[in-house]
Amino acid sequence: MSAPATPIPAAAGAQVATAIVRPSHTLPEPRRRRWLWGLVVAQLLFVLAVAGAGYATEQLGTTITLRTAPADPRDLRFHDYLELRYLISELPGHLWKGSAVPRRKAPVYVVLEQRQGVYEAVAVHPEQPAIGPGQTVLRGWVQETWRRSMRLRYGLERYYLPEEARRQLRRPQPLQVTVSIAPWGQARISQVQVLPALPR
Amino acid sequence: MSRRVLETDGRDWVQRGIIAEEQRVQLLALYPAERPPLALLPLLGSLLILLSALSVVAANWQGLPEVVRLALLLGSLAGTYAAAEYFLRRQYESLGMGLLGLGLLLFGISILLTSQMYQLIGYDLSGLVAWAVAGVALTWVYGSRFLFILTVVIGGLVQGYNTGQLGAFSYLTAGLTAGGLGYYWWRRPDSVLGAVLASGLLWQAALLISHLHIKITWFFLPAMLLYAFGDWQPDRPAGRALQGPPLVAAFVFTLGLALFGESDIYAGRLRAPMLPYLAALGVVLALSAVGKQRRGRLGSLTDWLLLLPGFYFTGGLPLAVATLVVLYAYSGAVLWRAHQEQNPDRVTLGTVLFILTTAVAYFKLTWGFMDKSLFFLLGGGLLLGLSWWLRRRAARTFSTSEASKP
């Protein structure tokens, strides 16, 4: 492509050219670049904050162990994660301590207590409850309610299985899941052990 | 006009005395020289090497230490944005914008993979909302239609993931798409972006209705609010583009109801409580009417005929007849307005809608009790006759309009 044969005589010509190249609604270049770098730094910090939240939850949180119903390894043919159903995912209605019937999607606070090495639910509250020694609280959401029971969701139902656990899991087997609960309420799975299969 | 025409023919124009040499130079300055195209082979080569690196990383992702994984994600994120700005500064517009879009996609992927790494996924919605925020911000900074469309798609994906996988609806994402991108569109009206934005928002509204398990007809409240928003837009083509998707949704819904509404399976899930629904819709109608009146377009109030609540009739024949009346009222109004405004495109649209409605009405009302050979013969004759008559009417309208011109 050739440049114009004659140099542009007036500076006004150059100004017109710039105005045509840059659509009128975009920011001038230095400001645009400042904005971009601000946004990039914010995005990098956000990803780091996600990682930091995961790390801090494990370091500063209370650790509890939960049992699941047998997890089916056939799920892994379609995904790289398992859908976990905890024994505390379905709870009897008499544990509910609220005055009104629990609503679907409402947040709830499940009080857990250690019994024979595993944490079990002892009460479900609509508000953050005061707890006794040896107890801890896990936040969940009501997924479904029935006449005598309810199903809760904790946001811990999906576990991306590392390779060695994947090899251990050959048939539907229960899992023992170690969960860290941060003081600010966030929870994450920190470890999963495959338990021996139940006798048929 | 392109620079190429100026370069090849410009000197000839100067020789013929059409323009002066100085004007030729000024014209050339208006169309700056394009950047030479990037060499294709080095670009393809780099792309292949990048793909190989990606497949090595993907195959060993689980085995890499966490710090390395995090560094890879952050490095590629920052690198893509830096490359985007590098190319934009050298005026490779499409490559730069493409890389910005890639950077935005990488941000979403980084959030997902980092959450997955720390098993945080599924906990709350804030992670993916940040993705939509970044998209809206980039759209504003670069004033790019490509980033606008990408952000609408990201908003839809985030909302689909939230409702499908996490069982929650993110009102913040919906608000961001409607507010951030809606205001952008309001300031820089554009037909394509209007239709894309309206489709994206309707998708989110449909997800909300399904997430809340409420009656389907509530969908038309946000949909018509979007329509009313189009009435207030001073740029007519852009406003009309925003109104297209809600109208299409309402027409398809009513058509579906006319065809399949008899079964109680649908009827039971349709009807919102009459009084609150009609009151809320009435408020939106008022908003739309005021907008139309301000912009001097009260004639288009006939669009609201589609929203006549024919579906409050119980299933069976009354429902079919009521929805057909709504369809006829609307397509008739489109045809009537098209003839009034002598707008050939709208005449075609109105004709298609009218014939479609007649076909549905004919199938619906006569299939059960007519001999099938007679049914098809009469139906074919009816549609052919109708199409001939509508064409004739259209031709007459346009011939009188031509004749009346001075």
Coordinates of C-alpha atoms in Angstrom, one line a residue:
Chain A
M1 CA 0.0 0.0 0.0
S2 CA 1.5 3.4 -0.9
A3 CA 1.5 6.5 1.2
P4 CA -0.1 9.7 -0.1
A5 CA 2.1 11.0 -2.9
T6 CA 2.2 14.5 -1.5
P7 CA 2.7 15.1 2.3
I8 CA -0.5 16.4 4.0
P9 CA -0.2 20.2 3.8
A10 CA -2.0 21.2 6.9
A11 CA -2.1 19.9 10.5
A12 CA -5.8 20.1 10.3
G13 CA -5.8 17.3 7.9
A14 CA -4.0 15.0 10.4
Q15 CA -6.6 15.9 13.0
V16 CA -9.5 15.0 10.7
A17 CA -7.7 11.7 10.0
T18 CA -7.3 10.8 13.7
A19 CA -11.0 11.6 14.3
I20 CA -12.0 9.2 11.5
V21 CA -9.7 6.4 12.8
R22 CA -10.9 6.5 16.4
P23 CA -14.7 6.2 16.7
S24 CA -16.0 9.2 18.6
H25 CA -17.3 7.2 21.5
T26 CA -14.1 5.5 22.6
L27 CA -11.8 7.0 25.2
P28 CA -8.6 8.7 24.1
E29 CA -5.7 6.2 24.0
P30 CA -3.7 7.0 27.2
R31 CA -6.9 7.0 29.2
R32 CA -8.1 3.8 27.5
R33 CA -4.8 2.1 28.4
R34 CA -5.0 3.3 32.0
W35 CA -8.5 1.8 32.2
L36 CA -7.4 -1.5 30.6
W37 CA -4.5 -1.9 33.1
G38 CA -6.8 -1.1 36.0
L39 CA -9.2 -3.7 34.7
V40 CA -6.5 -6.3 34.1
V41 CA -5.0 -5.8 37.6
A42 CA -8.6 -6.1 39.1
Q43 CA -9.1 -9.3 37.2
L44 CA -5.8 -10.8 38.4
L45 CA -6.5 -9.7 42.0
F46 CA -9.9 -11.3 41.8
V47 CA -8.5 -14.7 40.6
L48 CA -5.9 -14.4 43.4
A49 CA -8.6 -13.6 45.9
V50 CA -10.5 -16.8 44.9
A51 CA -7.3 -18.8 45.4
G52 CA -6.7 -16.9 48.7
A53 CA -10.2 -17.6 49.9
G54 CA -9.7 -21.3 49.3
Y55 CA -6.3 -21.3 51.0
A56 CA -7.4 -19.3 54.0
T57 CA -10.5 -21.4 54.5
E58 CA -8.3 -24.5 54.9
Q59 CA -5.7 -22.8 57.1
L60 CA -8.0 -20.8 59.4
G61 CA -11.2 -22.9 59.3
T62 CA -12.6 -25.6 61.6
T63 CA -12.2 -29.1 60.1
I64 CA -15.1 -31.6 60.2
T65 CA -15.6 -35.0 58.6
L66 CA -18.8 -35.9 56.9
R67 CA -20.0 -39.2 55.3
T68 CA -21.7 -39.5 52.0
A69 CA -24.1 -42.0 50.5
P70 CA -22.3 -44.4 48.1
A71 CA -20.9 -42.3 45.2
D72 CA -21.2 -43.9 41.8
P73 CA -17.9 -44.0 39.8
R74 CA -20.0 -44.3 36.6
D75 CA -20.6 -40.6 36.9
L76 CA -16.9 -40.1 36.1
R77 CA -17.5 -41.4 32.6
F78 CA -19.4 -38.2 31.8
H79 CA -17.8 -35.6 34.0
D80 CA -14.5 -35.2 35.9
Y81 CA -16.4 -34.7 39.2
L82 CA -18.7 -36.7 41.5
E83 CA -22.1 -35.5 42.7
L84 CA -21.9 -36.1 46.5
R85 CA -25.0 -36.9 48.6
Y86 CA -24.1 -36.3 52.3
L87 CA -25.8 -38.1 55.1
I88 CA -26.7 -34.6 56.3
S89 CA -28.2 -33.7 53.0
E90 CA -31.6 -35.2 53.9
L91 CA -32.7 -34.4 57.4
P92 CA -35.8 -35.3 59.4
G93 CA -38.3 -32.4 60.0
H94 CA -38.1 -32.6 63.8
L95 CA -34.6 -31.0 63.6
W96 CA -36.1 -27.7 62.3
K97 CA -36.1 -25.0 65.0
G98 CA -37.8 -22.2 63.1
S99 CA -41.3 -21.0 63.9
A100 CA -42.5 -21.1 60.3
V101 CA -42.2 -23.9 57.8
P102 CA -38.9 -23.8 55.9
R103 CA -39.2 -22.2 52.5
R104 CA -37.4 -23.6 49.4
K105 CA -34.1 -21.8 48.6
A106 CA -34.0 -20.2 52.1
P107 CA -30.6 -20.2 53.8
V108 CA -30.4 -22.4 56.9
Y109 CA -27.8 -23.0 59.6
V110 CA -27.2 -26.7 60.4
V111 CA -25.7 -27.4 63.9
L112 CA -23.3 -30.3 63.7
E113 CA -21.9 -32.5 66.5
Q114 CA -19.3 -35.1 66.4
R115 CA -20.5 -38.7 67.0
Q116 CA -18.1 -41.6 66.5
G117 CA -15.7 -39.6 64.5
V118 CA -18.2 -38.2 62.0
Y119 CA -20.2 -35.0 62.3
E120 CA -24.0 -35.4 62.4
A121 CA -26.7 -32.8 62.3
V122 CA -28.5 -32.1 65.6
A123 CA -30.5 -29.0 64.7
V124 CA -31.5 -26.7 61.7
H125 CA -32.0 -23.0 62.4
P126 CA -33.3 -20.3 60.2
E127 CA -30.9 -17.8 61.8
Q128 CA -27.3 -18.2 62.9
P129 CA -27.6 -20.0 66.3
A130 CA -25.5 -19.9 69.4
I131 CA -23.7 -23.2 69.7
G132 CA -22.3 -25.3 72.5
P133 CA -18.9 -26.8 73.0
G134 CA -17.9 -29.4 70.4
Q135 CA -20.5 -28.1 68.0
T136 CA -20.1 -26.3 64.7
V137 CA -22.4 -24.6 62.2
L138 CA -22.5 -25.3 58.4
R139 CA -24.6 -23.0 56.2
G140 CA -26.9 -24.6 53.7
W141 CA -30.0 -23.9 51.6
V142 CA -33.3 -25.6 51.5
Q143 CA -33.7 -27.5 48.3
E144 CA -36.9 -29.4 48.9
T145 CA -39.3 -30.0 51.8
W146 CA -41.6 -32.9 52.5
R147 CA -44.1 -33.6 55.2
R148 CA -41.5 -35.2 57.5
S149 CA -38.2 -34.3 56.1
M150 CA -36.2 -31.8 54.0
R151 CA -33.4 -31.9 51.6
L152 CA -30.6 -29.3 52.0
R153 CA -27.8 -28.1 49.7
Y154 CA -24.5 -27.0 51.0
G155 CA -22.6 -26.0 47.9
L156 CA -20.2 -28.9 48.6
E157 CA -22.0 -31.4 46.4
R158 CA -19.6 -31.4 43.6
Y159 CA -16.1 -32.9 44.0
Y160 CA -13.4 -32.8 41.3
L161 CA -11.7 -36.1 41.9
P162 CA -7.9 -36.3 41.8
E163 CA -6.4 -39.2 39.8
E164 CA -5.5 -41.5 42.8
A165 CA -9.0 -41.3 44.3
R166 CA -10.4 -42.0 40.8
R167 CA -8.4 -45.2 40.7
Q168 CA -9.6 -46.3 44.2
L169 CA -13.2 -45.9 43.4
R170 CA -14.3 -49.0 41.5
R171 CA -17.9 -49.5 42.5
P172 CA -20.5 -47.4 44.4
Q173 CA -18.7 -46.7 47.6
P174 CA -19.3 -44.2 50.5
L175 CA -16.8 -41.4 51.0
Q176 CA -15.5 -39.7 54.0
V177 CA -15.2 -36.0 53.2
T178 CA -13.1 -33.5 55.2
V179 CA -14.6 -30.1 55.1
S180 CA -13.0 -26.8 56.3
I181 CA -15.4 -24.2 57.5
A182 CA -13.9 -20.6 57.6
P183 CA -14.8 -18.3 60.5
W184 CA -16.7 -16.1 57.9
G185 CA -18.9 -19.1 56.9
Q186 CA -17.3 -20.2 53.6
A187 CA -16.7 -23.9 53.4
R188 CA -14.6 -26.1 51.1
I189 CA -13.7 -29.8 50.7
S190 CA -10.1 -30.3 51.7
Q191 CA -9.9 -34.1 51.5
V192 CA -11.9 -37.1 50.4
Q193 CA -11.2 -40.7 51.4
V194 CA -12.8 -43.7 49.8
L195 CA -14.4 -45.9 52.4
P196 CA -14.7 -49.7 51.9
A197 CA -17.9 -50.6 50.1
L198 CA -20.9 -51.7 52.2
P199 CA -21.5 -55.4 52.3
R200 CA -24.2 -56.4 49.8
Chain B
M1 CA -15.8 5.3 -0.9
S2 CA -12.6 3.5 -0.3
R3 CA -9.1 4.7 -0.3
R4 CA -8.3 2.4 -3.1
V5 CA -10.7 4.2 -5.5
L6 CA -9.2 7.5 -4.5
E7 CA -5.7 6.2 -5.1
T8 CA -6.4 4.7 -8.5
D9 CA -8.9 7.3 -9.9
G10 CA -7.9 10.4 -8.0
R11 CA -5.2 11.7 -10.4
D12 CA -7.6 11.2 -13.3
W13 CA -10.2 13.3 -11.5
V14 CA -7.6 16.0 -11.0
Q15 CA -6.7 15.9 -14.7
R16 CA -10.4 16.2 -15.7
G17 CA -10.7 19.2 -13.4
I18 CA -13.3 17.5 -11.2
I19 CA -11.3 18.1 -8.0
A20 CA -8.1 20.1 -7.3
E21 CA -4.9 18.4 -6.3
E22 CA -5.2 19.8 -2.8
Q23 CA -8.7 18.4 -2.5
R24 CA -7.4 15.0 -3.6
V25 CA -4.8 15.1 -0.8
Q26 CA -7.4 16.2 1.7
L27 CA -9.7 13.4 0.6
L28 CA -6.9 10.9 1.0
A29 CA -6.2 12.1 4.5
L30 CA -9.8 11.3 5.4
Y31 CA -9.2 7.6 4.5
P32 CA -5.9 6.8 6.2
A33 CA -3.8 4.0 4.7
E34 CA -4.7 0.6 6.0
R35 CA -2.2 -1.4 7.9
P36 CA -0.5 -4.1 5.8
P37 CA -2.1 -7.4 6.6
L38 CA -0.3 -9.6 9.1
A39 CA 1.8 -12.3 7.5
L40 CA -0.4 -15.4 7.6
L41 CA 2.2 -18.1 7.9
P42 CA 4.0 -16.9 11.1
L43 CA 0.5 -16.3 12.6
L44 CA -0.6 -19.9 11.8
G45 CA 2.8 -21.2 13.1
S46 CA 2.4 -19.4 16.4
L47 CA -1.2 -20.6 16.7
L48 CA -0.1 -24.2 16.2
I49 CA 2.7 -23.9 18.8
L50 CA 0.2 -22.3 21.2
L51 CA -2.3 -25.2 20.6
S52 CA 0.5 -27.7 21.4
A53 CA 1.4 -25.9 24.6
L54 CA -2.3 -25.8 25.5
S55 CA -2.7 -29.5 25.0
V56 CA 0.4 -30.3 27.1
V57 CA -1.0 -28.1 29.9
A58 CA -4.5 -29.6 29.6
A59 CA -3.2 -33.2 29.8
N60 CA -1.1 -32.5 32.9
W61 CA -3.3 -29.9 34.6
Q62 CA -4.2 -32.1 37.6
G63 CA -0.6 -33.1 38.1
L64 CA 0.9 -29.6 38.1
P65 CA 1.5 -27.9 41.4
E66 CA -1.1 -25.3 42.4
V67 CA 1.3 -22.4 42.2
V68 CA 2.2 -23.3 38.6
R69 CA -1.4 -23.7 37.6
L70 CA -2.2 -20.3 39.1
A71 CA 0.8 -18.7 37.5
L72 CA -0.2 -20.2 34.1
L73 CA -3.7 -18.8 34.4
L74 CA -2.7 -15.3 35.5
G75 CA 0.2 -15.2 33.0
S76 CA -2.0 -16.0 30.0
L77 CA -4.7 -13.6 31.2
A78 CA -2.3 -10.7 31.5
G79 CA -0.4 -11.7 28.3
T80 CA -3.5 -11.8 26.2
Y81 CA -4.6 -8.3 27.3
A82 CA -1.1 -6.9 26.7
A83 CA -1.1 -8.4 23.2
A84 CA -4.5 -6.9 22.6
E85 CA -3.4 -3.5 23.5
Y86 CA -0.1 -3.9 21.5
F87 CA -2.1 -4.7 18.3
L88 CA -4.7 -2.0 18.9
R89 CA -2.0 0.6 19.3
R90 CA -0.7 -0.5 15.9
Q91 CA -4.3 -0.2 14.5
Y92 CA -4.9 -3.9 13.9
E93 CA -8.4 -3.3 15.1
S94 CA -10.0 -6.8 14.6
L95 CA -7.0 -8.7 15.9
G96 CA -6.8 -6.4 19.0
M97 CA -10.6 -6.7 19.7
G98 CA -10.4 -10.5 19.2
L99 CA -7.6 -10.7 21.7
L100 CA -9.6 -8.5 24.2
G101 CA -12.5 -11.0 23.8
L102 CA -10.1 -13.9 24.4
G103 CA -8.8 -12.2 27.5
L104 CA -12.3 -11.8 28.8
L105 CA -13.0 -15.5 28.1
L106 CA -9.8 -16.4 29.9
F107 CA -10.9 -14.4 32.9
G108 CA -14.0 -16.6 33.2
I109 CA -12.0 -19.8 32.6
S110 CA -9.5 -18.7 35.3
I111 CA -12.3 -18.1 37.8
L112 CA -13.8 -21.5 37.1
L113 CA -10.5 -23.4 37.2
T114 CA -9.3 -21.7 40.3
S115 CA -12.6 -22.4 42.1
Q116 CA -12.3 -26.0 41.0
M117 CA -8.7 -26.2 42.2
Y118 CA -9.8 -25.2 45.7
Q119 CA -13.1 -27.1 45.5
L120 CA -14.9 -23.8 46.0
I121 CA -17.2 -24.2 43.0
G122 CA -20.9 -24.2 43.7
Y123 CA -20.5 -22.2 46.8
D124 CA -21.8 -18.8 45.7
L125 CA -22.5 -16.7 42.7
S126 CA -20.0 -13.9 43.2
G127 CA -17.2 -15.5 41.1
L128 CA -19.1 -15.5 37.8
V129 CA -20.7 -12.2 38.4
A130 CA -17.2 -10.7 38.4
W131 CA -16.9 -12.1 34.8
A132 CA -20.0 -10.2 33.7
V133 CA -18.7 -7.0 35.5
A134 CA -15.4 -7.3 33.5
G135 CA -17.4 -7.7 30.3
V136 CA -19.5 -4.6 30.9
A137 CA -16.5 -2.5 31.9
L138 CA -14.5 -3.5 28.8
T139 CA -17.4 -2.8 26.5
W140 CA -17.6 0.8 27.9
V141 CA -13.8 1.3 27.8
Y142 CA -13.5 0.2 24.1
G143 CA -16.9 1.1 22.9
S144 CA -16.9 -2.2 21.0
R145 CA -19.9 -3.9 19.5
F146 CA -18.1 -7.2 19.6
L147 CA -17.4 -7.0 23.3
F148 CA -21.0 -5.9 23.8
I149 CA -22.3 -9.0 22.1
L150 CA -19.8 -11.2 23.9
T151 CA -20.9 -9.7 27.3
V152 CA -24.6 -10.4 26.5
V153 CA -23.6 -14.0 25.8
I154 CA -21.5 -14.2 29.0
G155 CA -24.4 -12.8 31.0
G156 CA -26.7 -15.5 29.5
L157 CA -24.1 -18.3 30.2
V158 CA -23.5 -17.1 33.8
Q159 CA -27.2 -17.1 34.4
G160 CA -27.7 -20.5 32.8
Y161 CA -24.9 -21.9 35.0
N162 CA -26.3 -20.3 38.1
T163 CA -29.8 -21.6 37.7
G164 CA -28.8 -24.9 36.2
Q165 CA -25.9 -25.9 38.3
L166 CA -26.1 -23.9 41.5
G167 CA -29.9 -23.7 41.7
A168 CA -29.9 -19.9 42.2
F169 CA -30.6 -16.8 40.1
S170 CA -28.2 -14.0 40.2
Y171 CA -30.2 -10.8 40.2
L172 CA -26.9 -8.9 40.1
T173 CA -26.0 -10.4 36.8
A174 CA -29.4 -9.6 35.4
G175 CA -29.2 -6.1 36.7
L176 CA -25.7 -5.6 35.3
T177 CA -26.8 -6.8 31.8
A178 CA -29.9 -4.7 31.9
G179 CA -28.3 -1.6 33.5
G180 CA -24.7 -1.6 32.3
L181 CA -25.3 -2.7 28.7
G182 CA -28.8 -1.2 28.5
Y183 CA -27.4 2.2 29.4
Y184 CA -24.6 1.7 26.9
W185 CA -27.2 0.9 24.2
W186 CA -29.3 3.9 25.3
R187 CA -26.4 6.2 24.8
R188 CA -25.3 4.6 21.5
P189 CA -28.4 3.3 19.9
D190 CA -27.8 0.5 17.4
S191 CA -30.2 -1.9 15.8
V192 CA -28.1 -5.1 15.9
L193 CA -27.1 -4.5 19.5
G194 CA -30.7 -3.7 20.4
A195 CA -31.9 -7.1 19.1
V196 CA -29.0 -8.9 20.8
L197 CA -29.6 -7.2 24.1
A198 CA -33.3 -7.9 24.0
S199 CA -32.7 -11.6 23.2
G200 CA -30.2 -11.9 26.0
L201 CA -32.4 -10.3 28.5
L202 CA -35.4 -12.4 27.5
W203 CA -33.3 -15.5 27.9
Q204 CA -32.5 -14.4 31.5
A205 CA -36.1 -13.5 32.1
A206 CA -37.2 -17.0 31.0
L207 CA -34.5 -18.6 33.3
L208 CA -35.9 -16.5 36.2
I209 CA -39.5 -17.6 35.5
S210 CA -38.4 -21.3 35.4
H211 CA -36.2 -20.8 38.5
L212 CA -39.0 -19.3 40.5
H213 CA -41.5 -22.0 39.3
I214 CA -44.1 -19.3 38.7
K215 CA -46.7 -19.2 36.0
I216 CA -45.3 -18.8 32.5
T217 CA -47.3 -15.7 31.6
W218 CA -45.3 -13.6 34.1
F219 CA -42.6 -13.7 31.5
F220 CA -44.4 -11.0 29.6
L221 CA -44.0 -8.5 32.4
P222 CA -40.2 -8.2 31.9
A223 CA -40.5 -8.7 28.2
M224 CA -43.0 -5.9 27.7
L225 CA -41.0 -3.7 30.1
L226 CA -38.2 -4.1 27.6
Y227 CA -40.6 -3.3 24.8
A228 CA -41.7 -0.1 26.7
F229 CA -38.0 0.9 27.1
G230 CA -37.8 0.8 23.3
D231 CA -40.7 3.3 23.1
W232 CA -38.7 5.9 24.9
Q233 CA -35.6 5.5 22.7
P234 CA -35.4 8.6 20.4
D235 CA -33.6 6.5 17.7
R236 CA -36.5 4.8 16.0
P237 CA -34.7 1.9 14.2
A238 CA -32.8 1.0 17.3
G239 CA -35.9 1.2 19.5
R240 CA -37.8 -1.0 17.1
A241 CA -34.9 -3.5 17.1
L242 CA -35.2 -3.7 20.9
Q243 CA -38.9 -4.3 20.6
G244 CA -38.6 -7.1 18.0
P245 CA -37.7 -10.0 20.3
P246 CA -40.4 -9.3 22.9
L247 CA -43.0 -9.2 20.1
V248 CA -41.7 -12.3 18.4
A249 CA -41.8 -14.1 21.8
A250 CA -45.4 -12.9 22.4
F251 CA -46.5 -14.0 18.8
V252 CA -44.9 -17.4 19.0
F253 CA -46.3 -17.9 22.5
T254 CA -49.9 -17.1 21.3
L255 CA -49.5 -19.2 18.2
G256 CA -48.3 -22.1 20.3
L257 CA -51.2 -21.6 22.6
A258 CA -53.7 -21.6 19.7
L259 CA -52.1 -24.9 18.4
F260 CA -51.5 -26.8 21.6
G261 CA -53.3 -24.9 24.4
E262 CA -56.2 -27.2 24.6
S263 CA -54.3 -29.7 26.8
D264 CA -54.7 -28.8 30.4
I265 CA -51.0 -29.7 31.0
Y266 CA -50.0 -26.3 29.6
A267 CA -53.1 -24.4 30.7
G268 CA -52.4 -25.2 34.3
R269 CA -48.9 -23.8 34.2
L270 CA -49.8 -20.7 32.2
R271 CA -52.1 -18.4 34.0
A272 CA -50.8 -16.0 36.6
P273 CA -53.5 -14.7 39.1
M274 CA -55.6 -12.5 36.9
L275 CA -55.9 -9.3 39.0
P276 CA -52.2 -8.8 39.9
Y277 CA -51.0 -9.8 36.4
L278 CA -53.3 -7.5 34.6
A279 CA -52.6 -4.6 37.0
A280 CA -48.8 -5.1 36.5
L281 CA -49.2 -5.4 32.8
G282 CA -51.4 -2.3 32.8
V283 CA -48.7 -0.3 34.5
V284 CA -46.2 -1.4 31.8
L285 CA -48.8 -0.5 29.1
A286 CA -49.2 2.9 30.5
L287 CA -45.4 3.4 30.6
S288 CA -45.2 2.3 26.9
A289 CA -48.1 4.5 25.9
V290 CA -46.6 7.6 27.5
G291 CA -43.3 6.8 25.7
K292 CA -45.1 6.4 22.4
Q293 CA -47.0 9.6 22.9
R294 CA -43.8 11.6 23.7
R295 CA -42.1 10.3 20.5
G296 CA -45.3 10.8 18.5
R297 CA -45.7 7.1 17.7
L298 CA -49.1 6.3 19.3
G299 CA -50.1 4.3 16.2
S300 CA -47.8 1.5 17.3
L301 CA -50.0 0.9 20.3
T302 CA -51.6 -1.8 18.2
D303 CA -48.6 -4.0 19.1
W304 CA -50.2 -4.4 22.5
L305 CA -53.1 -6.3 20.9
L306 CA -50.8 -9.4 21.2
L307 CA -50.9 -9.1 24.9
L308 CA -54.7 -9.4 25.1
P309 CA -55.1 -12.0 27.8
G310 CA -57.0 -14.6 25.7
F311 CA -55.4 -17.3 27.7
Y312 CA -57.7 -16.7 30.7
F313 CA -60.3 -18.7 28.9
T314 CA -60.2 -22.3 30.2
G315 CA -58.8 -25.0 27.8
G316 CA -60.6 -26.4 24.8
L317 CA -62.3 -24.5 22.1
P318 CA -62.9 -21.2 23.9
L319 CA -59.1 -20.9 24.5
A320 CA -58.3 -21.7 20.9
V321 CA -60.8 -19.2 19.6
A322 CA -59.7 -16.5 22.1
T323 CA -56.0 -16.9 21.1
L324 CA -56.9 -16.9 17.4
V325 CA -58.9 -13.6 17.9
V326 CA -55.7 -12.2 19.5
L327 CA -53.6 -13.3 16.5
Y328 CA -56.0 -12.0 14.0
A329 CA -56.3 -8.7 15.8
Y330 CA -52.5 -8.3 15.8
S331 CA -51.7 -9.4 12.3
G332 CA -54.7 -7.4 11.0
A333 CA -53.4 -4.4 12.8
V334 CA -49.9 -4.9 11.3
L335 CA -51.4 -5.1 7.8
W336 CA -53.6 -2.1 8.3
R337 CA -50.8 0.1 9.6
A338 CA -48.5 -1.1 6.8
H339 CA -51.1 0.1 4.2
Q340 CA -51.5 3.3 6.1
E341 CA -47.8 4.0 6.2
Q342 CA -47.3 2.5 2.7
N343 CA -44.4 0.5 4.0
P344 CA -43.7 -2.5 1.7
D345 CA -41.6 -4.4 4.2
R346 CA -44.3 -4.3 6.8
V347 CA -46.9 -5.2 4.2
T348 CA -45.0 -8.4 3.6
L349 CA -44.6 -9.1 7.3
G350 CA -48.4 -8.5 7.9
T351 CA -49.3 -10.7 4.9
V352 CA -47.1 -13.6 6.3
L353 CA -48.6 -13.2 9.8
F354 CA -52.1 -13.0 8.5
I355 CA -51.8 -16.1 6.3
L356 CA -50.0 -18.0 9.1
T357 CA -52.8 -17.2 11.5
T358 CA -55.4 -18.2 8.9
A359 CA -53.6 -21.5 8.4
V360 CA -53.6 -22.2 12.1
A361 CA -57.2 -21.2 12.5
Y362 CA -58.3 -23.4 9.6
F363 CA -56.3 -26.4 10.9
K364 CA -57.6 -25.8 14.4
L365 CA -61.3 -25.4 13.7
T366 CA -62.0 -27.7 10.8
W367 CA -59.5 -30.7 11.1
G368 CA -61.8 -32.7 13.4
F369 CA -64.9 -32.9 11.3
M370 CA -64.0 -32.6 7.7
D371 CA -63.2 -35.3 5.1
K372 CA -59.3 -35.0 4.8
S373 CA -59.2 -34.7 1.0
L374 CA -61.8 -31.9 1.1
F375 CA -59.9 -30.3 4.1
F376 CA -56.7 -30.0 2.2
L377 CA -58.4 -28.9 -1.0
L378 CA -60.4 -26.1 0.8
G379 CA -57.4 -25.1 2.9
G380 CA -55.1 -24.8 -0.1
G381 CA -57.8 -22.8 -2.0
L382 CA -58.4 -20.6 1.0
L383 CA -54.7 -19.8 1.5
L384 CA -54.1 -19.2 -2.2
G385 CA -57.1 -17.0 -2.5
L386 CA -56.1 -15.0 0.6
S387 CA -52.5 -14.6 -0.7
W388 CA -53.8 -13.4 -4.1
W389 CA -56.2 -10.9 -2.5
L390 CA -53.6 -9.5 -0.1
R391 CA -51.1 -9.1 -2.9
R392 CA -53.6 -7.3 -5.0
R393 CA -54.5 -5.0 -2.2
A394 CA -50.8 -4.3 -1.6
A395 CA -50.2 -3.6 -5.3
R396 CA -53.2 -1.2 -5.3
T397 CA -51.9 0.6 -2.2
F398 CA -48.5 1.2 -3.8
S399 CA -49.9 2.1 -7.2
T400 CA -52.1 4.8 -5.6
S401 CA -49.2 6.0 -3.6
E402 CA -47.1 6.3 -6.7
A403 CA -49.9 8.1 -8.6
S404 CA -50.5 10.6 -5.7
K405 CA -46.8 11.6 -5.8
P406 CA -46.3 15.0 -7.6

